[in-house]
């Protein structure tokens, strides 16, 4: 009957909506993880830059003492 078919369609639409909601939630979590990784990478890059600067300074000091 038409009422049964309408009910079946509503159930199927509900499943589709639930799947879309789950995908949106997963995407939001991935965006949060991506943002966290970018923040961590930026911090590591800054730390590496500072370490290289310190190594350059130490190298310069060692070279100055040799002269």
PDB file of C-alpha atoms in Angstrom:
ATOM      1  CA  UNK A   1       0.000   0.000   0.000  1.00  0.00           C
ATOM      2  CA  UNK A   2       0.958   3.604  -0.383  1.00  0.00           C
ATOM      3  CA  UNK A   3       1.081   4.218   3.383  1.00  0.00           C
ATOM      4  CA  UNK A   4       3.448   1.296   3.884  1.00  0.00           C
ATOM      5  CA  UNK A   5       5.663   2.495   1.035  1.00  0.00           C
ATOM      6  CA  UNK A   6       5.704   6.007   2.531  1.00  0.00           C
ATOM      7  CA  UNK A   7       6.689   4.596   5.920  1.00  0.00           C
ATOM      8  CA  UNK A   8       9.454   2.520   4.313  1.00  0.00           C
ATOM      9  CA  UNK A   9      10.789   5.609   2.536  1.00  0.00           C
ATOM     10  CA  UNK A  10      10.810   7.552   5.795  1.00  0.00           C
ATOM     11  CA  UNK A  11      12.819   4.780   7.469  1.00  0.00           C
ATOM     12  CA  UNK A  12      15.314   4.746   4.596  1.00  0.00           C
ATOM     13  CA  UNK A  13      15.596   8.542   4.698  1.00  0.00           C
ATOM     14  CA  UNK A  14      16.247   8.270   8.439  1.00  0.00           C
ATOM     15  CA  UNK A  15      19.110   5.837   7.802  1.00  0.00           C
ATOM     16  CA  UNK A  16      20.570   8.138   5.160  1.00  0.00           C
ATOM     17  CA  UNK A  17      20.318  11.139   7.494  1.00  0.00           C
ATOM     18  CA  UNK A  18      21.976   9.157  10.279  1.00  0.00           C
ATOM     19  CA  UNK A  19      24.828   8.205   7.935  1.00  0.00           C
ATOM     20  CA  UNK A  20      25.300  11.807   6.849  1.00  0.00           C
ATOM     21  CA  UNK A  21      25.323  12.986  10.459  1.00  0.00           C
ATOM     22  CA  UNK A  22      27.983  10.386  11.290  1.00  0.00           C
ATOM     23  CA  UNK A  23      30.120  11.476   8.332  1.00  0.00           C
ATOM     24  CA  UNK A  24      29.832  15.120   9.397  1.00  0.00           C
ATOM     25  CA  UNK A  25      30.920  14.198  12.919  1.00  0.00           C
ATOM     26  CA  UNK A  26      33.922  12.243  11.616  1.00  0.00           C
ATOM     27  CA  UNK A  27      34.885  15.158   9.365  1.00  0.00           C
ATOM     28  CA  UNK A  28      34.715  17.581  12.299  1.00  0.00           C
ATOM     29  CA  UNK A  29      36.999  15.292  14.345  1.00  0.00           C
ATOM     30  CA  UNK A  30      39.448  15.061  11.450  1.00  0.00           C
ATOM     31  CA  UNK A  31      39.475  18.855  11.103  1.00  0.00           C
ATOM     32  CA  UNK A  32      40.229  19.173  14.829  1.00  0.00           C
ATOM     33  CA  UNK A  33      43.044  16.621  14.534  1.00  0.00           C
ATOM     34  CA  UNK A  34      44.407  18.429  11.479  1.00  0.00           C
ATOM     35  CA  UNK A  35      44.412  21.753  13.329  1.00  0.00           C
ATOM     36  CA  UNK A  36      46.152  20.131  16.313  1.00  0.00           C
ATOM     37  CA  UNK A  37      48.800  18.610  14.037  1.00  0.00           C
ATOM     38  CA  UNK A  38      49.427  21.953  12.323  1.00  0.00           C
ATOM     39  CA  UNK A  39      49.881  23.576  15.731  1.00  0.00           C
ATOM     40  CA  UNK A  40      52.306  20.849  16.815  1.00  0.00           C
ATOM     41  CA  UNK A  41      54.265  21.020  13.552  1.00  0.00           C
ATOM     42  CA  UNK A  42      54.587  24.783  13.885  1.00  0.00           C
ATOM     43  CA  UNK A  43      55.960  24.352  17.407  1.00  0.00           C
ATOM     44  CA  UNK A  44      58.448  21.702  16.236  1.00  0.00           C
ATOM     45  CA  UNK A  45      59.600  23.942  13.382  1.00  0.00           C
ATOM     46  CA  UNK A  46      60.160  26.838  15.786  1.00  0.00           C
ATOM     47  CA  UNK A  47      62.055  24.568  18.168  1.00  0.00           C
ATOM     48  CA  UNK A  48      64.235  23.235  15.352  1.00  0.00           C
ATOM     49  CA  UNK A  49      64.983  26.768  14.200  1.00  0.00           C
ATOM     50  CA  UNK A  50      66.061  27.739  17.719  1.00  0.00           C
ATOM     51  CA  UNK A  51      68.204  24.602  18.013  1.00  0.00           C
ATOM     52  CA  UNK A  52      69.936  25.360  14.718  1.00  0.00           C
ATOM     53  CA  UNK A  53      70.568  28.904  15.869  1.00  0.00           C
ATOM     54  CA  UNK A  54      72.136  27.606  19.102  1.00  0.00           C
ATOM     55  CA  UNK A  55      74.272  25.128  17.153  1.00  0.00           C
ATOM     56  CA  UNK A  56      75.445  27.876  14.810  1.00  0.00           C
ATOM     57  CA  UNK A  57      76.378  30.000  17.823  1.00  0.00           C
ATOM     58  CA  UNK A  58      78.277  27.110  19.417  1.00  0.00           C
ATOM     59  CA  UNK A  59      80.059  26.383  16.146  1.00  0.00           C
ATOM     60  CA  UNK A  60      81.015  30.037  15.795  1.00  0.00           C
ATOM     61  CA  UNK A  61      82.309  30.099  19.396  1.00  0.00           C
ATOM     62  CA  UNK A  62      84.368  26.954  18.817  1.00  0.00           C
ATOM     63  CA  UNK A  63      85.846  28.402  15.640  1.00  0.00           C
ATOM     64  CA  UNK A  64      86.678  31.658  17.416  1.00  0.00           C
ATOM     65  CA  UNK A  65      88.554  29.781  20.165  1.00  0.00           C
ATOM     66  CA  UNK A  66      90.608  27.880  17.593  1.00  0.00           C
ATOM     67  CA  UNK A  67      91.821  31.101  15.994  1.00  0.00           C
TER      68      UNK A  67
END
